[in-house]
Short mmCIF file of C-alpha atoms in Angstrom, two decimals:
data_model
loop_
_atom_site.label_atom_id
_atom_site.label_comp_id
_atom_site.label_asym_id
_atom_site.label_seq_id
_atom_site.Cartn_x
_atom_site.Cartn_y
_atom_site.Cartn_z
CA MET I 9 -1.22 31.24 -11.54
CA GLY I 10 -4.99 31.48 -11.51
CA GLY I 11 -7.30 30.55 -8.72
CA ALA I 12 -10.69 30.96 -7.21
CA SER I 13 -12.17 32.24 -3.97
CA SER I 14 -15.51 32.11 -2.20
CA SER I 15 -16.49 35.42 -3.78
CA GLU I 16 -16.86 33.67 -7.14
CA GLY I 17 -19.81 31.55 -5.99
CA ALA I 18 -18.68 28.03 -6.85
CA ILE I 19 -16.23 27.95 -3.93
CA PRO I 20 -17.63 27.66 -0.39
CA ARG I 21 -17.29 30.60 1.97
CA GLY I 22 -13.89 30.78 3.63
CA MET I 23 -12.19 28.62 0.99
CA GLU I 24 -9.62 29.63 -1.62
CA ILE I 25 -8.07 27.62 -4.47
CA LEU I 26 -4.67 29.05 -5.38
CA ALA I 27 -4.30 27.20 -8.68
CA ASP I 28 -5.84 26.98 -12.12
CA MET I 29 -9.32 25.49 -12.38
CA LYS I 30 -8.87 23.82 -15.75
CA PRO I 31 -11.82 22.47 -17.76
CA GLY I 32 -13.24 19.44 -15.94
CA TYR I 33 -11.73 20.38 -12.58
CA GLU I 34 -15.00 22.00 -11.51
CA GLU I 35 -16.66 18.56 -11.69
CA ILE I 36 -14.30 16.93 -9.21
CA LEU I 37 -13.94 20.12 -7.13
CA SER I 38 -17.66 20.74 -7.10
CA ARG I 39 -19.21 23.00 -4.48
CA ASP I 40 -20.68 20.02 -2.60
CA ALA I 41 -17.35 18.18 -2.60
CA LEU I 42 -15.51 21.28 -1.40
CA GLU I 43 -18.04 21.87 1.38
CA PHE I 44 -17.49 18.26 2.50
CA LEU I 45 -13.72 18.86 2.44
CA ALA I 46 -13.98 22.19 4.26
CA LYS I 47 -16.05 20.68 7.06
CA LEU I 48 -13.46 17.97 7.71
CA ALA I 49 -10.57 20.44 7.40
CA ARG I 50 -12.11 22.88 9.88
CA LYS I 51 -12.68 20.15 12.43
CA TYR I 52 -9.43 18.21 12.11
CA SER I 53 -6.59 20.36 10.68
CA SER I 54 -5.52 21.58 14.12
CA ARG I 55 -5.35 17.97 15.29
CA VAL I 56 -2.93 17.22 12.45
CA THR I 57 -0.76 20.14 13.55
CA ASP I 58 -0.82 18.89 17.16
CA LEU I 59 0.15 15.36 16.12
CA LEU I 60 3.06 16.64 14.02
CA GLU I 61 4.27 18.63 17.02
CA ARG I 62 3.98 15.48 19.11
CA ARG I 63 6.23 13.72 16.61
CA ARG I 64 8.86 16.44 17.04
CA GLN I 65 8.69 16.17 20.81
CA GLN I 66 9.01 12.39 20.67
CA GLN I 67 11.99 12.60 18.33
CA ALA I 68 13.66 14.97 20.80
CA LEU I 69 13.34 12.23 23.42
CA TYR I 70 14.93 9.72 21.06
CA ASP I 71 17.73 12.18 20.32
CA ALA I 72 18.30 12.48 24.08
CA GLY I 73 18.79 8.71 24.38
CA GLU I 74 15.31 7.21 24.78
CA LYS I 75 14.63 4.13 22.68
CA PRO I 76 11.34 3.10 21.05
CA HIS I 77 9.51 0.67 23.31
CA PHE I 78 6.18 -1.00 23.93
CA LEU I 79 3.97 1.52 25.72
CA PRO I 80 3.11 0.69 29.34
CA GLU I 81 -0.07 2.79 29.16
CA THR I 82 -1.53 0.59 26.39
CA LYS I 83 -0.59 -2.80 27.86
CA LYS I 84 -4.29 -3.63 28.36
CA VAL I 85 -4.86 -3.22 24.63
CA ARG I 86 -1.97 -5.56 23.78
CA ASP I 87 -3.07 -8.14 26.35
CA GLY I 88 -6.80 -7.87 25.64
CA ASP I 89 -8.91 -10.52 23.90
CA TRP I 90 -10.54 -8.57 21.08
CA LYS I 91 -10.80 -8.67 17.29
CA VAL I 92 -11.57 -6.30 14.44
CA ALA I 93 -15.00 -6.09 12.83
CA PRO I 94 -15.55 -8.92 10.30
CA LEU I 95 -14.02 -8.34 6.87
CA PRO I 96 -16.56 -8.02 4.02
CA ASP I 97 -16.97 -10.75 1.42
CA TRP I 98 -15.58 -8.56 -1.37
CA PHE I 99 -12.32 -8.07 0.56
CA GLN I 100 -11.19 -11.60 1.39
CA ASP I 101 -8.45 -12.28 -1.18
CA ARG I 102 -5.55 -9.84 -1.49
CA ARG I 103 -2.78 -12.21 -2.50
CA VAL I 104 -1.23 -9.91 -5.12
CA GLU I 105 -1.42 -6.13 -5.02
CA ILE I 106 0.09 -3.72 -7.52
CA THR I 107 0.87 -0.11 -6.67
CA GLY I 108 1.48 2.96 -8.74
CA PRO I 109 0.61 6.56 -9.51
CA THR I 110 -2.81 7.75 -10.65
CA ASP I 111 -2.13 8.81 -14.24
CA ARG I 112 -4.84 7.59 -16.59
CA LYS I 113 -2.85 4.94 -18.46
CA MET I 114 -1.47 3.50 -15.22
CA VAL I 115 -4.94 3.29 -13.67
CA ILE I 116 -6.28 1.32 -16.63
CA ASN I 117 -3.29 -1.03 -16.85
CA ALA I 118 -3.31 -1.69 -13.10
CA LEU I 119 -7.03 -2.47 -12.99
CA ASN I 120 -6.55 -4.82 -15.96
CA SER I 121 -3.30 -6.34 -14.66
CA GLY I 122 -4.65 -9.50 -13.04
CA ALA I 123 -3.69 -8.34 -9.56
CA ASN I 124 -6.31 -8.73 -6.84
CA VAL I 125 -5.83 -5.17 -5.62
CA TYR I 126 -4.56 -1.93 -7.16
CA MET I 127 -3.32 0.77 -4.80
CA PRO I 128 -3.69 4.11 -6.63
CA ASP I 129 -1.10 6.21 -4.90
CA PHE I 130 -1.23 9.89 -4.02
CA GLU I 131 1.82 9.44 -1.80
CA ASP I 132 5.30 7.97 -2.42
CA SER I 133 4.96 7.23 -6.14
CA ASN I 134 3.28 10.57 -6.82
CA CYS I 135 4.61 14.10 -7.16
CA PRO I 136 1.95 16.39 -5.60
CA THR I 137 1.66 18.97 -8.35
CA TRP I 138 -1.81 20.49 -8.59
CA ASP I 139 -2.51 18.79 -11.91
CA ASN I 140 -1.33 15.39 -10.63
CA MET I 141 -3.61 15.62 -7.60
CA VAL I 142 -6.76 16.81 -9.39
CA GLN I 143 -6.34 14.80 -12.58
CA GLY I 144 -5.64 11.73 -10.44
CA GLN I 145 -8.96 12.23 -8.66
CA ILE I 146 -10.72 12.54 -12.03
CA ASN I 147 -9.09 9.32 -13.21
CA LEU I 148 -10.17 7.41 -10.09
CA ARG I 149 -13.71 8.78 -10.34
CA ASP I 150 -13.92 7.44 -13.88
CA ALA I 151 -12.34 4.14 -12.81
CA ALA I 152 -14.92 3.69 -10.04
CA ARG I 153 -17.63 4.08 -12.67
CA GLY I 154 -15.93 1.79 -15.17
CA THR I 155 -15.67 4.55 -17.78
CA VAL I 156 -11.97 5.39 -17.70
CA SER I 157 -10.24 5.26 -21.11
CA TYR I 158 -7.15 6.80 -22.69
CA GLU I 159 -5.61 7.38 -26.10
CA ASP I 160 -1.86 7.92 -26.25
CA PRO I 161 -1.35 11.24 -28.09
CA THR I 162 1.98 10.07 -29.52
CA THR I 163 1.20 6.53 -30.68
CA GLY I 164 -2.57 6.67 -30.98
CA LYS I 165 -2.85 3.48 -28.94
CA LYS I 166 -6.13 3.20 -27.06
CA TYR I 167 -6.54 1.88 -23.52
CA ALA I 168 -9.81 0.78 -21.90
CA LEU I 169 -11.00 -1.40 -19.03
CA LYS I 170 -11.42 -5.07 -19.87
CA GLU I 171 -14.61 -6.99 -19.31
CA GLY I 172 -14.85 -9.20 -16.24
CA PRO I 173 -13.17 -8.98 -12.84
CA ARG I 174 -10.82 -6.10 -12.18
CA ALA I 175 -8.54 -5.25 -9.30
CA ILE I 176 -10.08 -3.75 -6.16
CA MET I 177 -8.99 -0.15 -5.62
CA VAL I 178 -7.43 0.66 -2.24
CA MET I 179 -6.45 4.33 -2.44
CA ARG I 180 -3.45 5.73 -0.56
CA PRO I 181 -3.73 9.40 0.46
CA ARG I 182 -0.74 11.48 1.45
CA GLY I 183 0.79 11.15 4.90
CA TRP I 184 -0.02 13.58 7.70
CA HIS I 185 3.20 15.54 7.11
CA LEU I 186 2.18 16.75 3.62
CA TRP I 187 -0.16 19.70 3.08
CA GLU I 188 -2.25 20.77 0.12
CA HIS I 189 -0.97 24.32 -0.21
CA HIS I 190 -3.14 25.05 -3.24
CA VAL I 191 -6.32 24.86 -1.13
CA LEU I 192 -6.94 27.13 1.85
CA VAL I 193 -9.74 26.94 4.39
CA ASP I 194 -10.06 30.05 6.56
CA GLY I 195 -6.61 31.10 5.36
CA HIS I 196 -4.84 27.84 6.23
CA ALA I 197 -3.56 25.05 3.98
CA VAL I 198 -5.52 21.81 4.11
CA PRO I 199 -3.79 18.59 5.22
CA GLY I 200 -2.99 16.64 2.06
CA ALA I 201 -4.39 13.46 3.62
CA ILE I 202 -7.77 15.09 4.28
CA PHE I 203 -7.90 16.61 0.78
CA ASP I 204 -7.15 13.26 -0.90
CA PHE I 205 -9.55 11.29 1.27
CA ALA I 206 -12.43 13.77 1.18
CA ILE I 207 -12.53 14.27 -2.59
CA TYR I 208 -12.17 10.55 -3.33
CA PHE I 209 -14.69 9.43 -0.69
CA PHE I 210 -17.27 12.06 -1.61
CA HIS I 211 -17.33 11.10 -5.29
CA ASN I 212 -16.77 7.35 -5.12
CA ALA I 213 -17.97 5.79 -1.86
CA LYS I 214 -21.58 5.15 -2.90
CA GLN I 215 -20.53 4.17 -6.43
CA LEU I 216 -18.13 1.54 -5.06
CA ILE I 217 -20.76 0.21 -2.65
CA ASP I 218 -23.32 -0.05 -5.45
CA SER I 219 -20.80 -2.03 -7.51
CA GLY I 220 -20.56 -4.67 -4.78
CA ARG I 221 -17.36 -3.39 -3.21
CA GLY I 222 -16.65 -0.44 -0.96
CA PRO I 223 -14.27 2.42 -0.13
CA ALA I 224 -10.87 1.17 1.03
CA PHE I 225 -7.69 3.02 1.93
CA TYR I 226 -4.01 2.48 2.66
CA LEU I 227 -2.87 4.82 5.47
CA PRO I 228 0.84 5.76 5.33
CA LYS I 229 3.65 7.10 7.48
CA MET I 230 1.95 7.00 10.88
CA GLN I 231 4.12 7.02 14.00
CA SER I 232 1.55 6.74 16.80
CA HIS I 233 -1.80 5.08 17.48
CA LEU I 234 -3.11 8.60 18.16
CA GLU I 235 -2.68 9.27 14.45
CA CYS I 236 -4.83 6.20 13.76
CA ARG I 237 -7.42 7.56 16.18
CA LEU I 238 -7.63 10.73 14.10
CA TRP I 239 -8.23 8.73 10.94
CA ASN I 240 -10.96 6.76 12.69
CA GLU I 241 -12.75 9.92 13.77
CA ILE I 242 -12.56 11.27 10.21
CA PHE I 243 -14.00 8.00 8.87
CA VAL I 244 -16.88 8.09 11.36
CA ASP I 245 -17.78 11.68 10.47
CA ALA I 246 -17.44 11.16 6.72
CA GLN I 247 -19.66 8.09 6.70
CA LYS I 248 -22.28 9.83 8.84
CA ASP I 249 -22.34 12.90 6.58
CA LEU I 250 -22.94 10.81 3.46
CA GLY I 251 -25.43 8.45 5.10
CA ILE I 252 -23.12 5.44 4.85
CA PRO I 253 -23.12 2.84 7.66
CA ASN I 254 -20.25 3.14 10.13
CA GLY I 255 -17.55 0.55 9.46
CA THR I 256 -18.11 0.50 5.69
CA ILE I 257 -14.66 2.00 5.10
CA LYS I 258 -11.84 -0.52 5.28
CA ALA I 259 -8.32 0.68 6.04
CA THR I 260 -4.91 -0.96 5.93
CA CYS I 261 -2.12 0.77 7.85
CA LEU I 262 1.44 0.66 6.62
CA ILE I 263 3.86 -0.25 9.37
CA GLU I 264 6.68 1.76 7.82
CA THR I 265 8.05 3.72 10.76
CA LEU I 266 10.11 2.34 13.62
CA PRO I 267 7.80 3.72 16.35
CA ALA I 268 4.82 2.02 14.67
CA ALA I 269 6.47 -1.39 15.10
CA PHE I 270 5.97 -0.99 18.85
CA GLU I 271 2.27 -0.05 18.51
CA MET I 272 0.83 -2.61 16.08
CA ASP I 273 -1.94 -3.75 18.41
CA GLU I 274 -2.77 -0.16 19.22
CA PHE I 275 -2.99 0.78 15.51
CA ILE I 276 -5.45 -2.04 14.91
CA TYR I 277 -7.45 -1.25 18.05
CA GLU I 278 -7.96 2.42 17.22
CA LEU I 279 -9.33 1.49 13.79
CA ARG I 280 -10.98 -1.79 14.80
CA ASP I 281 -14.37 -0.97 13.22
CA HIS I 282 -12.62 -0.07 9.95
CA MET I 283 -9.46 -2.17 10.12
CA ALA I 284 -8.50 -4.47 7.26
CA GLY I 285 -4.87 -5.11 8.16
CA LEU I 286 -1.27 -3.97 8.37
CA ASN I 287 1.35 -3.85 5.61
CA CYS I 288 5.14 -4.12 5.81
CA GLY I 289 6.48 -0.93 4.19
CA ARG I 290 10.03 -2.17 4.10
CA TRP I 291 11.99 0.71 2.53
CA ASP I 292 10.33 3.45 4.53
CA TYR I 293 10.77 1.31 7.64
CA MET I 294 14.54 1.19 7.11
CA PHE I 295 14.58 4.94 6.47
CA SER I 296 12.58 5.55 9.64
CA PHE I 297 15.01 3.35 11.61
CA ILE I 298 17.91 5.58 10.59
CA LYS I 299 15.92 8.75 11.23
CA THR I 300 14.59 7.68 14.63
CA MET I 301 17.98 6.44 15.87
CA ARG I 302 19.99 9.22 14.20
CA SER I 303 21.66 10.30 17.44
CA ASP I 304 22.87 6.82 18.39
CA PRO I 305 26.38 6.15 17.02
CA THR I 306 26.01 2.42 17.71
CA ARG I 307 23.24 2.04 15.10
CA VAL I 308 24.99 3.01 11.87
CA MET I 309 23.58 0.90 9.04
CA PRO I 310 25.62 -1.06 6.48
CA ASP I 311 24.99 -0.79 2.70
CA ARG I 312 21.29 -0.56 1.94
CA GLY I 313 21.64 -3.37 -0.60
CA PHE I 314 22.87 -5.58 2.23
CA LEU I 315 19.70 -4.90 4.24
CA THR I 316 17.54 -7.71 2.93
CA MET I 317 14.37 -9.01 4.52
CA GLU I 318 16.46 -11.85 5.95
CA MET I 319 18.17 -9.49 8.39
CA PRO I 320 17.18 -10.38 11.99
CA PHE I 321 15.74 -6.92 12.74
CA MET I 322 13.57 -7.09 9.62
CA ARG I 323 12.47 -10.65 10.41
CA ALA I 324 11.49 -9.54 13.92
CA TYR I 325 9.36 -6.76 12.44
CA THR I 326 7.62 -8.67 9.63
CA GLN I 327 6.84 -11.75 11.69
CA LEU I 328 5.41 -9.59 14.47
CA VAL I 329 3.09 -8.05 11.86
CA VAL I 330 1.81 -11.54 10.98
CA LYS I 331 1.37 -12.55 14.62
CA THR I 332 -0.44 -9.36 15.58
CA CYS I 333 -2.75 -9.15 12.57
CA HIS I 334 -3.86 -12.77 12.68
CA LYS I 335 -4.47 -12.59 16.41
CA ARG I 336 -6.84 -9.67 15.74
CA GLY I 337 -8.53 -11.16 12.67
CA CYS I 338 -7.11 -9.02 9.86
CA PHE I 339 -4.69 -9.16 6.94
CA ALA I 340 -0.91 -9.21 7.32
CA MET I 341 0.33 -7.88 3.99
CA GLY I 342 3.87 -8.45 2.78
CA GLY I 343 6.19 -5.86 1.32
CA MET I 344 7.13 -4.45 -2.04
CA SER I 345 9.19 -6.12 -4.75
CA ALA I 346 10.61 -3.05 -6.46
CA MET I 347 12.51 -5.06 -9.07
CA ILE I 348 11.58 -4.68 -12.73
CA PRO I 349 12.36 -6.93 -15.72
CA ILE I 350 15.78 -6.53 -17.33
CA LYS I 351 15.42 -6.38 -21.09
CA GLY I 352 18.12 -7.78 -23.36
CA ASP I 353 19.88 -9.93 -20.76
CA GLU I 354 18.10 -13.20 -20.10
CA ALA I 355 20.54 -14.41 -17.46
CA LYS I 356 20.31 -11.23 -15.38
CA ASN I 357 16.54 -11.12 -15.79
CA ASN I 358 16.19 -14.73 -14.64
CA ALA I 359 18.35 -13.98 -11.59
CA VAL I 360 16.11 -11.03 -10.70
CA MET I 361 12.94 -13.09 -11.11
CA ASP I 362 14.43 -15.82 -8.90
CA LYS I 363 14.98 -13.19 -6.17
CA VAL I 364 11.38 -12.07 -6.47
CA ARG I 365 10.16 -15.67 -6.25
CA ALA I 366 12.28 -16.33 -3.14
CA ASP I 367 11.03 -13.11 -1.51
CA LYS I 368 7.39 -14.04 -2.07
CA LEU I 369 7.98 -17.61 -0.90
CA ARG I 370 9.39 -16.31 2.38
CA GLU I 371 6.36 -14.10 2.83
CA VAL I 372 3.69 -16.73 2.20
CA GLN I 373 5.50 -19.29 4.35
CA ASP I 374 5.77 -16.75 7.18
CA GLY I 375 2.00 -16.33 7.05
CA HIS I 376 1.46 -13.18 5.03
CA ASP I 377 -1.92 -12.97 3.31
CA GLY I 378 -0.67 -11.13 0.25
CA THR I 379 2.16 -9.13 -1.22
CA TRP I 380 3.05 -6.04 -3.26
CA VAL I 381 4.68 -5.72 -6.67
CA ALA I 382 5.70 -2.59 -8.58
CA HIS I 383 5.58 -4.01 -12.11
CA PRO I 384 2.87 -6.03 -13.90
CA ALA I 385 5.43 -8.60 -15.06
CA LEU I 386 5.91 -9.70 -11.45
CA ILE I 387 2.22 -10.47 -10.88
CA PRO I 388 2.30 -14.02 -12.36
CA ILE I 389 5.35 -14.90 -10.26
CA ALA I 390 3.82 -13.63 -7.01
CA LYS I 391 0.48 -15.24 -7.83
CA GLU I 392 2.09 -18.59 -8.62
CA VAL I 393 3.90 -18.66 -5.27
CA PHE I 394 0.86 -17.64 -3.23
CA ASP I 395 -1.49 -19.96 -5.15
CA LYS I 396 0.79 -22.92 -4.45
CA HIS I 397 1.23 -22.25 -0.75
CA MET I 398 -2.03 -20.50 0.18
CA LYS I 399 -5.00 -22.52 -1.08
CA THR I 400 -7.56 -20.39 0.75
CA PRO I 401 -8.35 -16.70 0.05
CA ASN I 402 -6.15 -15.73 3.00
CA GLN I 403 -4.44 -17.39 5.96
CA ILE I 404 -5.69 -15.18 8.77
CA ASP I 405 -6.61 -18.32 10.71
CA ARG I 406 -2.91 -19.26 10.89
CA GLN I 407 -1.68 -18.07 14.28
CA ARG I 408 1.99 -17.31 14.91
CA ASP I 409 2.13 -18.02 18.64
CA ASP I 410 5.79 -18.94 18.18
CA VAL I 411 6.67 -15.29 17.52
CA VAL I 412 7.60 -13.30 20.63
CA ALA I 413 7.56 -9.51 20.66
CA ASP I 414 11.17 -8.51 21.40
CA GLU I 415 12.20 -4.85 21.78
CA GLU I 416 15.91 -5.57 21.42
CA ALA I 417 15.41 -7.69 18.30
CA LEU I 418 13.47 -4.85 16.64
CA LEU I 419 16.35 -2.44 17.34
CA GLN I 420 19.25 -4.71 16.38
CA VAL I 421 21.54 -3.31 13.67
CA PRO I 422 23.30 -5.92 11.51
CA GLU I 423 27.01 -5.92 10.83
CA GLY I 424 27.89 -5.50 7.19
CA PRO I 425 29.91 -3.61 4.57
CA ARG I 426 29.90 0.12 3.96
CA THR I 427 31.20 0.70 0.47
CA GLU I 428 32.02 3.60 -1.82
CA GLU I 429 29.98 1.86 -4.51
CA THR I 430 26.87 2.13 -2.35
CA LEU I 431 27.69 5.73 -1.48
CA ARG I 432 27.81 6.55 -5.19
CA ASN I 433 24.63 4.59 -5.90
CA ASN I 434 22.78 6.35 -3.07
CA VAL I 435 23.82 9.75 -4.42
CA ALA I 436 22.88 8.80 -7.99
CA VAL I 437 19.44 7.57 -6.89
CA CYS I 438 18.81 10.79 -4.95
CA ILE I 439 19.79 13.11 -7.79
CA ARG I 440 18.09 11.20 -10.59
CA TYR I 441 14.93 10.48 -8.63
CA MET I 442 14.56 14.03 -7.32
CA ALA I 443 15.14 15.48 -10.79
CA ALA I 444 12.22 13.40 -12.04
CA TRP I 445 10.13 14.29 -8.96
CA ILE I 446 10.68 18.04 -9.39
CA GLY I 447 9.71 17.51 -13.03
CA GLY I 448 6.38 16.05 -11.88
CA THR I 449 7.03 12.29 -11.89
CA GLY I 450 7.04 10.34 -8.61
CA CYS I 451 7.78 6.81 -9.83
CA VAL I 452 11.03 6.27 -11.75
CA PRO I 453 12.83 3.12 -13.05
CA LEU I 454 16.49 3.35 -12.03
CA TYR I 455 19.16 0.63 -12.05
CA ASN I 456 16.58 -2.17 -12.58
CA LEU I 457 14.44 -1.01 -9.66
CA MET I 458 11.21 0.98 -9.58
CA GLU I 459 12.24 3.83 -7.33
CA ASP I 460 9.82 6.03 -5.40
CA ALA I 461 10.21 8.46 -2.53
CA ALA I 462 10.85 5.64 -0.03
CA THR I 463 14.01 4.39 -1.75
CA ALA I 464 15.27 7.94 -2.23
CA GLU I 465 14.66 8.55 1.48
CA ILE I 466 16.73 5.61 2.67
CA SER I 467 19.48 6.49 0.19
CA ARG I 468 19.92 10.05 1.43
CA ALA I 469 19.43 9.12 5.12
CA GLN I 470 22.13 6.49 4.85
CA VAL I 471 24.61 8.96 3.38
CA TRP I 472 23.77 11.51 6.10
CA GLN I 473 24.31 8.90 8.82
CA TRP I 474 27.64 7.81 7.37
CA VAL I 475 28.82 11.43 7.20
CA ARG I 476 27.55 12.20 10.71
CA TYR I 477 29.59 9.37 12.23
CA GLY I 478 32.53 9.36 9.82
CA ALA I 479 31.92 5.82 8.61
CA THR I 480 34.95 4.10 7.15
CA LEU I 481 34.29 2.73 3.68
CA ASP I 482 35.95 -0.21 1.97
CA GLY I 483 39.45 0.80 0.90
CA GLY I 484 39.85 2.95 3.99
CA LYS I 485 38.18 6.18 2.86
CA VAL I 486 36.19 8.08 5.45
CA CYS I 487 32.70 9.14 4.36
CA SER I 488 33.12 12.88 4.86
CA ALA I 489 31.11 15.87 3.69
CA GLU I 490 33.95 16.70 1.29
CA LEU I 491 33.79 13.23 -0.26
CA VAL I 492 30.01 13.42 -0.68
CA ARG I 493 30.25 16.85 -2.32
CA GLN I 494 32.81 15.38 -4.73
CA VAL I 495 30.58 12.38 -5.51
CA ILE I 496 27.59 14.67 -6.13
CA GLU I 497 29.59 16.81 -8.57
CA GLU I 498 30.91 13.72 -10.36
CA GLU I 499 27.38 12.33 -10.70
CA LEU I 500 26.11 15.61 -12.13
CA GLN I 501 28.98 15.57 -14.64
CA ALA I 502 28.15 11.98 -15.57
CA ILE I 503 24.48 12.88 -16.15
CA HIS I 504 25.52 15.85 -18.30
CA ALA I 505 27.73 13.57 -20.40
CA GLU I 506 24.92 10.99 -20.77
CA LEU I 507 22.48 13.62 -21.98
CA GLY I 508 24.97 15.07 -24.41
CA SER I 509 23.85 18.69 -24.23
CA SER I 510 23.61 21.51 -21.74
CA GLU I 511 20.04 22.22 -22.88
CA LYS I 512 18.84 18.72 -21.94
CA PHE I 513 20.72 18.90 -18.65
CA ALA I 514 19.17 22.27 -17.76
CA ALA I 515 15.69 21.05 -18.72
CA GLY I 516 16.00 18.02 -16.47
CA GLU I 517 15.99 19.85 -13.11
CA TYR I 518 19.34 18.25 -12.25
CA LEU I 519 20.93 21.31 -10.63
CA ASP I 520 17.99 21.71 -8.25
CA ALA I 521 18.15 17.98 -7.53
CA GLY I 522 21.90 18.19 -6.90
CA PHE I 523 21.48 21.06 -4.46
CA LEU I 524 18.65 19.22 -2.69
CA THR I 525 20.85 16.12 -2.43
CA LYS I 526 23.60 18.17 -0.79
CA LEU I 527 21.11 19.64 1.66
CA MET I 528 19.69 16.22 2.52
CA CYS I 529 22.98 14.30 2.73
CA ILE I 530 25.42 16.72 4.36
CA GLY I 531 23.19 19.25 6.11
CA ARG I 532 23.57 19.74 9.85
CA GLU I 533 20.26 18.06 10.60
CA LEU I 534 18.58 15.01 9.12
CA HIS I 535 15.44 16.46 7.57
CA ASP I 536 12.20 14.66 8.36
CA PHE I 537 11.18 14.09 4.75
CA LEU I 538 12.89 14.74 1.44
CA THR I 539 9.56 15.62 -0.14
CA LEU I 540 8.95 18.65 2.11
CA PRO I 541 11.70 20.92 0.70
CA ALA I 542 11.10 19.35 -2.72
CA GLN I 543 7.45 20.38 -2.50
CA ASP I 544 8.53 23.94 -1.80
CA ILE I 545 10.50 23.83 -5.06
CA ILE I 546 7.55 22.69 -7.18
CA ILE I 547 5.27 25.29 -5.56
CA ALA I 548 7.84 28.00 -6.31
CA MET I 549 7.86 26.75 -9.92
CA GLY I 550 4.10 27.26 -10.10
CA LYS I 551 3.23 23.57 -10.10
#
């Protein structure tokens, strides 16, 4: 692998790039952009390390029997009469948002899709190879300038931005737990979140402002309001350095960890000058529930397919998001519909679309100001539901005083089935998704769902929890490590048979994915994130 260091002149002193600088990369990783990145990394990387250590200490308390709870030390924040800074005119209507990775074709299609917002994603639907991260930044730079285009090398089909209104970009950087190991500052890897934010903000903030919009971000995976405080300090410094008024950045936090559900007011307060709202990250939230309560044998989850948004613990969480956001004057965004159209079976496809419609109807009637979809075909359905029931750009003025914050309700585990079918599906999702991820793709259609890291996370965490507590499956089988090993081997054999050749099987990264699935599902400890050991694999492969 190539690389560059400060001795070569284009790289700031104390910085190293441990990857190839391909043609065009020097434009996005310009000296000025790298100096901006290095300044933020030097000031804040140690804070990221401290916050990650704080997470480990807090999890140790949960493992010892403590439960997540509303913090007594921040009661004044929860009880206070305060609101966020006013939302700008360009960011009033977010009724339908589409998410996806940052490859060039996806960026164009998403901006043209008819959605109000496009979330270009450097996180769960992205595999953080060097090329994915840098090329994604190039694609977003071109999108911000309206110049992005693409010609499919296989079909010759050309893609370009349409005339007229396009979706607003709200970029999602990586979570605090992921590091950009290809870039070193003073010998240390840069936090992935700071890398993603700094490069995007440096190149695009003024361009977006000049176009009548502004820089906006989705902030993932946070577990404490102190992590929001760090983001706020980074925003303040970044705006000051580029001569941009404080508060120009608008951020939406995903409430996708169980601890975050007990700090919603605090999240908003820490980012109040930059806050746009909170989002219900449903799959990651369920994963975090299992991970946080992993040492409590009374909180073993039923089949993940049984865990719909109608479950009382999920209702308690999503309605509290609406109550809290509207009280503070910001958006309460609904969750993802990961379903995708089923081709060749009209009856099944209609049933899926009816589920999507019902999901979006629940959200808008609960008071959500918008929703997420994973596939462009779902945009008209979501838009139809929100247009019918939300005549104004948003419904922030609708207060949910009827909702009461309830610690026990947020921690309630529903009764439900635990089946061998779900065990097998969870294993299949893990292996097939991780094979694609190791191959460089972070967003994969599987079993009529658009799977990303979040759905793989809940799948493997559920299997681990069932093995840890010897869950009895339908038919009387116990979910043991031996059974899971057998299911993994059978799934690998099934994939081999589907592909029809050993060459295709070997090229598909399935053995690495199978080993990783074993490690994640039947290891002694529940690993924090599936993507951390997976990232080590892609780095070892030179990606």
